[in-house]
Amino acid sequence: MAALNGIEFFEREDTHAAYQARRATGKAPNEVMEEDAFDELLGEVAGTDILDLGCGDGSYGRKLLDRGCASYTGVDGSARMTEVARHGLSGTQAAICHGRIEHFALAERAWDIVISRMTFHWIVELGPILARVAAALRPGGRLVFSVEHPVITCCSAARPDGEHRSHWLVDEYFVPGARTTRWFGVTVEKFHRSIEDYFRLIHASRLRVADLREATPSERRIPDPAEYRRRCRIPLMLLLRAEREGG
Ligand SMILES: C[S@@+](CC[C@H](N)C(=O)[O-])C[C@H]1O[C@@H](n2cnc3c(N)ncnc32)[C@H](O)[C@@H]1O
């Protein structure tokens, strides 16, 4: 079977269910590492209009609405995910759109904040999307996104199927592009970019990198000492905050 892309993986009934079940444990790295770092980079959201690219089940949208954002719009390419998001956000002001990020129409100067969590490493061509995001942000607006860390996306040769990884291989780090890897028991295609690549892509649009995180593990969120030590071995996520200059 051909490798699944980022929409096909989340659309298939079995892989969607396995992924959602993992997230529902509350113990996935997204919950215990990435979300805190993301919140920190995102900052104050009260009164802002927020667009979420690859919104998944929309649960972060609910949190942003609870924190007082003026509006939340999520886009996702998986019909299954958008259905879950619409259901979870029913009764709120949220708008959930089904469609590819690559084709989503972005009006100019329409958003204060554009976010994307753990989605851009599924995207083949990020440059054109960042250019459209830059134009879609109001002056002073910000883009905050997280991706799988480049030391993870560069090479999956040391990744056993269905087991905890005990060692990692960093290889072909400076070779950007597609990587096939095993994920939740199937073969998927993700896209590797170095930290420098992300930095350059951001600066090639009308945005400037303002801050960065690597989702440093905390004992508060990972109280089991063995799990905490394991999570301290290698970075899993890279998060960047980019800002649109005034004018
Ligand atoms: C890892 S999930 C993350 C979901 C959510 N942002 C979160 O952090 O919980 C990635 C999401 O991106 C969506 N996605 C991947 N590639 C996409 C594309 N090209 N266009 C739109 N959505 C895409 C998938 O359907 C999936 O819901």
Tab-separated table of C-alpha atoms and ligand atoms in Angstrom:
chain	number	residue	atom	x	y	z
A	1	MET	CA	0.000	0.000	0.000
A	2	ALA	CA	1.222	3.503	-0.840
A	3	ALA	CA	2.261	5.724	2.056
A	4	LEU	CA	-0.648	7.706	3.516
A	5	ASN	CA	-0.530	11.495	3.409
A	6	GLY	CA	-1.586	13.711	6.299
A	7	ILE	CA	-5.228	13.758	5.268
A	8	GLU	CA	-5.557	10.079	4.376
A	9	PHE	CA	-4.109	9.004	7.739
A	10	PHE	CA	-6.666	11.041	9.725
A	11	GLU	CA	-9.515	10.080	7.381
A	12	ARG	CA	-9.134	6.309	7.647
A	13	GLU	CA	-11.420	4.873	10.307
A	14	ASP	CA	-8.782	2.655	11.985
A	15	THR	CA	-5.898	5.140	12.088
A	16	HIS	CA	-8.184	8.012	13.072
A	17	ALA	CA	-9.557	5.931	15.960
A	18	ALA	CA	-6.074	4.835	17.104
A	19	TYR	CA	-4.795	8.436	17.009
A	20	GLN	CA	-7.799	9.864	18.868
A	21	ALA	CA	-7.613	7.085	21.478
A	22	ARG	CA	-3.942	7.941	22.120
A	23	ARG	CA	-4.767	11.640	22.498
A	24	ALA	CA	-7.701	10.828	24.801
A	25	THR	CA	-5.347	9.216	27.339
A	26	GLY	CA	-4.089	12.729	28.109
A	27	LYS	CA	-0.557	11.295	28.150
A	28	ALA	CA	0.480	11.897	24.542
A	29	PRO	CA	3.439	14.284	24.096
A	30	ASN	CA	0.947	16.716	22.518
A	31	GLU	CA	-0.837	16.961	25.858
A	32	VAL	CA	2.065	16.727	28.326
A	33	MET	CA	4.720	18.645	26.369
A	34	GLU	CA	3.561	20.500	23.271
A	35	GLU	CA	0.438	22.233	24.539
A	36	ASP	CA	2.125	24.104	27.411
A	37	ALA	CA	4.908	25.308	25.115
A	38	PHE	CA	2.332	26.305	22.507
A	39	ASP	CA	0.293	28.291	25.044
A	40	GLU	CA	3.437	30.067	26.186
A	41	LEU	CA	4.407	31.097	22.647
A	42	LEU	CA	0.855	32.057	21.727
A	43	GLY	CA	0.375	34.520	24.581
A	44	GLU	CA	-2.788	36.543	25.148
A	45	VAL	CA	-5.698	35.724	22.851
A	46	ALA	CA	-8.570	37.754	24.318
A	47	GLY	CA	-10.447	39.703	21.643
A	48	THR	CA	-8.513	38.209	18.708
A	49	ASP	CA	-9.708	36.512	15.510
A	50	ILE	CA	-7.911	33.149	15.230
A	51	LEU	CA	-7.507	30.818	12.254
A	52	ASP	CA	-6.313	27.243	12.958
A	53	LEU	CA	-4.743	25.356	10.020
A	54	GLY	CA	-5.136	21.596	10.559
A	55	CYS	CA	-7.492	22.033	13.509
A	56	GLY	CA	-8.066	18.292	14.039
A	57	ASP	CA	-10.899	17.623	16.481
A	58	GLY	CA	-11.109	21.329	17.404
A	59	SER	CA	-10.540	20.785	21.116
A	60	TYR	CA	-7.918	23.544	21.216
A	61	GLY	CA	-10.488	25.865	19.615
A	62	ARG	CA	-12.769	25.390	22.591
A	63	LYS	CA	-9.925	26.361	24.952
A	64	LEU	CA	-9.198	29.485	22.905
A	65	LEU	CA	-12.878	30.473	22.964
A	66	ASP	CA	-12.906	29.917	26.748
A	67	ARG	CA	-9.888	32.253	26.958
A	68	GLY	CA	-11.908	34.948	25.241
A	69	CYS	CA	-10.821	34.991	21.606
A	70	ALA	CA	-13.337	36.931	19.510
A	71	SER	CA	-13.620	34.223	16.851
A	72	TYR	CA	-12.161	30.806	16.060
A	73	THR	CA	-12.076	29.270	12.574
A	74	GLY	CA	-10.612	25.812	12.033
A	75	VAL	CA	-9.671	24.207	8.722
A	76	ASP	CA	-8.957	20.532	8.260
A	77	GLY	CA	-8.625	18.250	5.256
A	78	SER	CA	-10.104	15.192	6.965
A	79	ALA	CA	-13.911	15.034	6.803
A	80	ARG	CA	-13.844	12.684	9.773
A	81	MET	CA	-11.879	15.204	11.857
A	82	THR	CA	-14.050	18.157	10.829
A	83	GLU	CA	-17.151	16.184	11.795
A	84	VAL	CA	-15.696	15.584	15.285
A	85	ALA	CA	-14.686	19.257	15.525
A	86	ARG	CA	-18.138	20.515	14.474
A	87	HIS	CA	-19.777	18.227	17.004
A	88	GLY	CA	-17.386	19.234	19.814
A	89	LEU	CA	-17.774	22.942	19.078
A	90	SER	CA	-21.533	22.976	18.511
A	91	GLY	CA	-23.209	25.729	20.464
A	92	THR	CA	-20.126	27.980	20.151
A	93	GLN	CA	-19.308	30.712	17.624
A	94	ALA	CA	-16.618	28.528	16.018
A	95	ALA	CA	-16.565	27.942	12.258
A	96	ILE	CA	-15.091	24.667	11.015
A	97	CYS	CA	-14.211	24.300	7.332
A	98	HIS	CA	-13.430	21.082	5.505
A	99	GLY	CA	-10.638	21.547	2.962
A	100	ARG	CA	-6.968	21.386	2.201
A	101	ILE	CA	-4.854	24.120	3.766
A	102	GLU	CA	-3.151	24.502	0.382
A	103	HIS	CA	-6.463	25.557	-1.233
A	104	PHE	CA	-8.109	27.432	1.626
A	105	ALA	CA	-8.949	30.996	0.578
A	106	LEU	CA	-7.295	33.490	2.900
A	107	ALA	CA	-8.608	37.032	2.807
A	108	GLU	CA	-5.982	39.750	3.292
A	109	ARG	CA	-5.588	41.275	6.764
A	110	ALA	CA	-8.409	39.133	8.141
A	111	TRP	CA	-6.758	37.511	11.184
A	112	ASP	CA	-4.911	38.598	14.323
A	113	ILE	CA	-3.500	35.123	14.904
A	114	VAL	CA	-2.951	32.101	12.659
A	115	ILE	CA	-2.018	28.877	14.426
A	116	SER	CA	-1.128	25.396	13.291
A	117	ARG	CA	-0.359	22.541	15.660
A	118	MET	CA	1.545	19.465	14.457
A	119	THR	CA	0.383	19.810	10.849
A	120	PHE	CA	2.995	21.622	8.715
A	121	HIS	CA	5.297	18.560	8.576
A	122	TRP	CA	2.525	16.884	6.536
A	123	ILE	CA	2.648	19.677	3.919
A	124	VAL	CA	4.701	19.318	0.726
A	125	GLU	CA	5.169	23.014	-0.087
A	126	LEU	CA	5.121	25.278	2.945
A	127	GLY	CA	6.473	28.472	1.307
A	128	PRO	CA	3.282	29.441	-0.611
A	129	ILE	CA	1.155	28.806	2.499
A	130	LEU	CA	3.361	31.011	4.688
A	131	ALA	CA	3.247	33.795	2.088
A	132	ARG	CA	-0.577	33.677	2.102
A	133	VAL	CA	-0.633	33.536	5.916
A	134	ALA	CA	1.589	36.620	6.076
A	135	ALA	CA	-0.815	38.540	3.816
A	136	ALA	CA	-3.815	37.270	5.800
A	137	LEU	CA	-2.468	38.580	9.106
A	138	ARG	CA	-3.282	42.061	10.280
A	139	PRO	CA	-0.259	44.284	10.943
A	140	GLY	CA	1.235	43.189	14.279
A	141	GLY	CA	-0.451	39.793	13.908
A	142	ARG	CA	1.276	36.490	14.614
A	143	LEU	CA	1.688	32.977	13.309
A	144	VAL	CA	2.408	30.306	15.921
A	145	PHE	CA	3.009	26.733	14.810
A	146	SER	CA	4.413	23.438	16.006
A	147	VAL	CA	5.885	20.589	13.961
A	148	GLU	CA	7.624	17.309	14.614
A	149	HIS	CA	11.178	18.244	15.511
A	150	PRO	CA	13.638	18.077	12.588
A	151	VAL	CA	15.866	15.597	14.444
A	152	ILE	CA	12.836	13.276	14.394
A	153	THR	CA	11.633	13.932	10.835
A	154	CYS	CA	15.084	13.631	9.220
A	155	CYS	CA	15.384	9.857	9.603
A	156	SER	CA	13.294	7.054	11.073
A	157	ALA	CA	15.752	4.191	10.519
A	158	ALA	CA	15.945	3.393	14.244
A	159	ARG	CA	12.172	3.376	14.762
A	160	PRO	CA	10.717	-0.033	15.783
A	161	ASP	CA	7.028	-0.546	14.981
A	162	GLY	CA	4.772	-0.377	18.039
A	163	GLU	CA	7.553	-0.099	20.618
A	164	HIS	CA	9.161	2.706	22.562
A	165	ARG	CA	12.192	3.925	20.701
A	166	SER	CA	15.411	3.321	22.626
A	167	HIS	CA	17.775	5.066	20.227
A	168	TRP	CA	17.575	7.568	17.411
A	169	LEU	CA	19.474	8.193	14.232
A	170	VAL	CA	20.055	11.712	12.955
A	171	ASP	CA	20.885	11.392	9.265
A	172	GLU	CA	20.319	13.316	6.026
A	173	TYR	CA	19.517	16.291	8.243
A	174	PHE	CA	20.326	18.797	5.503
A	175	VAL	CA	18.301	16.972	2.849
A	176	PRO	CA	14.809	18.490	2.966
A	177	GLY	CA	11.826	16.637	1.539
A	178	ALA	CA	9.600	13.603	1.822
A	179	ARG	CA	10.255	10.817	4.332
A	180	THR	CA	8.249	7.653	4.635
A	181	THR	CA	7.974	6.319	8.145
A	182	ARG	CA	5.865	3.931	10.214
A	183	TRP	CA	3.292	5.661	12.422
A	184	PHE	CA	0.447	3.974	14.307
A	185	GLY	CA	1.158	0.739	12.415
A	186	VAL	CA	0.923	2.153	8.890
A	187	THR	CA	3.322	3.787	6.454
A	188	VAL	CA	2.937	7.553	6.145
A	189	GLU	CA	4.708	10.309	4.260
A	190	LYS	CA	5.870	13.340	6.213
A	191	PHE	CA	8.141	16.202	5.145
A	192	HIS	CA	11.472	17.046	6.715
A	193	ARG	CA	12.865	20.563	7.026
A	194	SER	CA	15.828	21.676	9.109
A	195	ILE	CA	15.408	24.429	11.709
A	196	GLU	CA	17.229	26.731	9.282
A	197	ASP	CA	14.748	25.785	6.518
A	198	TYR	CA	11.796	26.796	8.726
A	199	PHE	CA	13.565	30.031	9.651
A	200	ARG	CA	14.299	30.883	5.999
A	201	LEU	CA	10.770	30.016	4.841
A	202	ILE	CA	9.313	32.330	7.477
A	203	HIS	CA	11.633	35.168	6.545
A	204	ALA	CA	10.941	34.676	2.828
A	205	SER	CA	7.324	35.529	3.620
A	206	ARG	CA	6.587	38.882	5.255
A	207	LEU	CA	7.093	37.461	8.752
A	208	ARG	CA	9.921	37.604	11.280
A	209	VAL	CA	10.763	34.856	13.786
A	210	ALA	CA	10.105	36.214	17.263
A	211	ASP	CA	10.508	33.169	19.503
A	212	LEU	CA	11.053	29.406	19.578
A	213	ARG	CA	10.437	26.420	21.875
A	214	GLU	CA	11.349	22.732	21.812
A	215	ALA	CA	8.618	21.559	24.201
A	216	THR	CA	11.082	20.916	27.035
A	217	PRO	CA	9.633	18.165	29.279
A	218	SER	CA	8.616	19.121	32.816
A	219	GLU	CA	8.413	16.859	35.890
A	220	ARG	CA	5.177	18.609	36.789
A	221	ARG	CA	3.528	17.293	33.610
A	222	ILE	CA	5.428	13.973	33.496
A	223	PRO	CA	5.595	12.836	37.140
A	224	ASP	CA	6.756	9.269	36.394
A	225	PRO	CA	10.590	9.490	36.768
A	226	ALA	CA	11.377	6.845	34.118
A	227	GLU	CA	9.043	8.474	31.572
A	228	TYR	CA	10.451	11.918	32.398
A	229	ARG	CA	14.031	10.674	31.836
A	230	ARG	CA	12.953	9.079	28.546
A	231	ARG	CA	11.339	12.327	27.397
A	232	CYS	CA	14.495	14.254	28.297
A	233	ARG	CA	16.563	12.289	25.772
A	234	ILE	CA	15.597	13.935	22.511
A	235	PRO	CA	13.364	16.819	21.352
A	236	LEU	CA	10.061	15.766	19.795
A	237	MET	CA	8.635	19.098	18.768
A	238	LEU	CA	9.726	22.429	17.392
A	239	LEU	CA	7.535	25.489	17.915
A	240	LEU	CA	7.973	28.870	16.282
A	241	ARG	CA	6.322	32.237	16.709
A	242	ALA	CA	6.544	34.617	13.765
A	243	GLU	CA	5.168	38.128	13.599
A	244	ARG	CA	3.994	40.406	10.852
A	245	GLU	CA	5.575	43.776	11.048
A	246	GLY	CA	3.330	46.839	11.029
A	247	GLY	CA	2.102	48.420	7.769
B	1	LIG	C1	-1.508	15.680	14.039
B	1	LIG	S1	-3.114	16.268	13.647
B	1	LIG	C2	-3.153	17.697	14.695
B	1	LIG	C3	-4.540	18.203	14.967
B	1	LIG	C4	-4.610	19.414	15.892
B	1	LIG	N1	-3.951	20.583	15.312
B	1	LIG	C5	-3.991	19.081	17.233
B	1	LIG	O1	-2.858	19.514	17.501
B	1	LIG	O2	-4.620	18.365	18.008
B	1	LIG	C6	-2.856	16.968	12.020
B	1	LIG	C7	-4.152	17.444	11.361
B	1	LIG	O3	-3.813	18.093	10.141
B	1	LIG	C8	-4.735	17.715	9.132
B	1	LIG	N2	-4.044	17.856	7.835
B	1	LIG	C9	-2.912	17.253	7.429
B	1	LIG	N3	-2.566	17.684	6.190
B	1	LIG	C10	-3.510	18.585	5.824
B	1	LIG	C11	-3.715	19.398	4.673
B	1	LIG	N4	-2.871	19.360	3.644
B	1	LIG	N5	-4.792	20.220	4.633
B	1	LIG	C12	-5.673	20.268	5.678
B	1	LIG	N6	-5.517	19.529	6.801
B	1	LIG	C13	-4.459	18.695	6.877
B	1	LIG	C14	-5.126	16.290	9.480
B	1	LIG	O4	-6.372	15.912	8.931
B	1	LIG	C15	-5.118	16.317	11.009
B	1	LIG	O5	-6.386	16.596	11.542
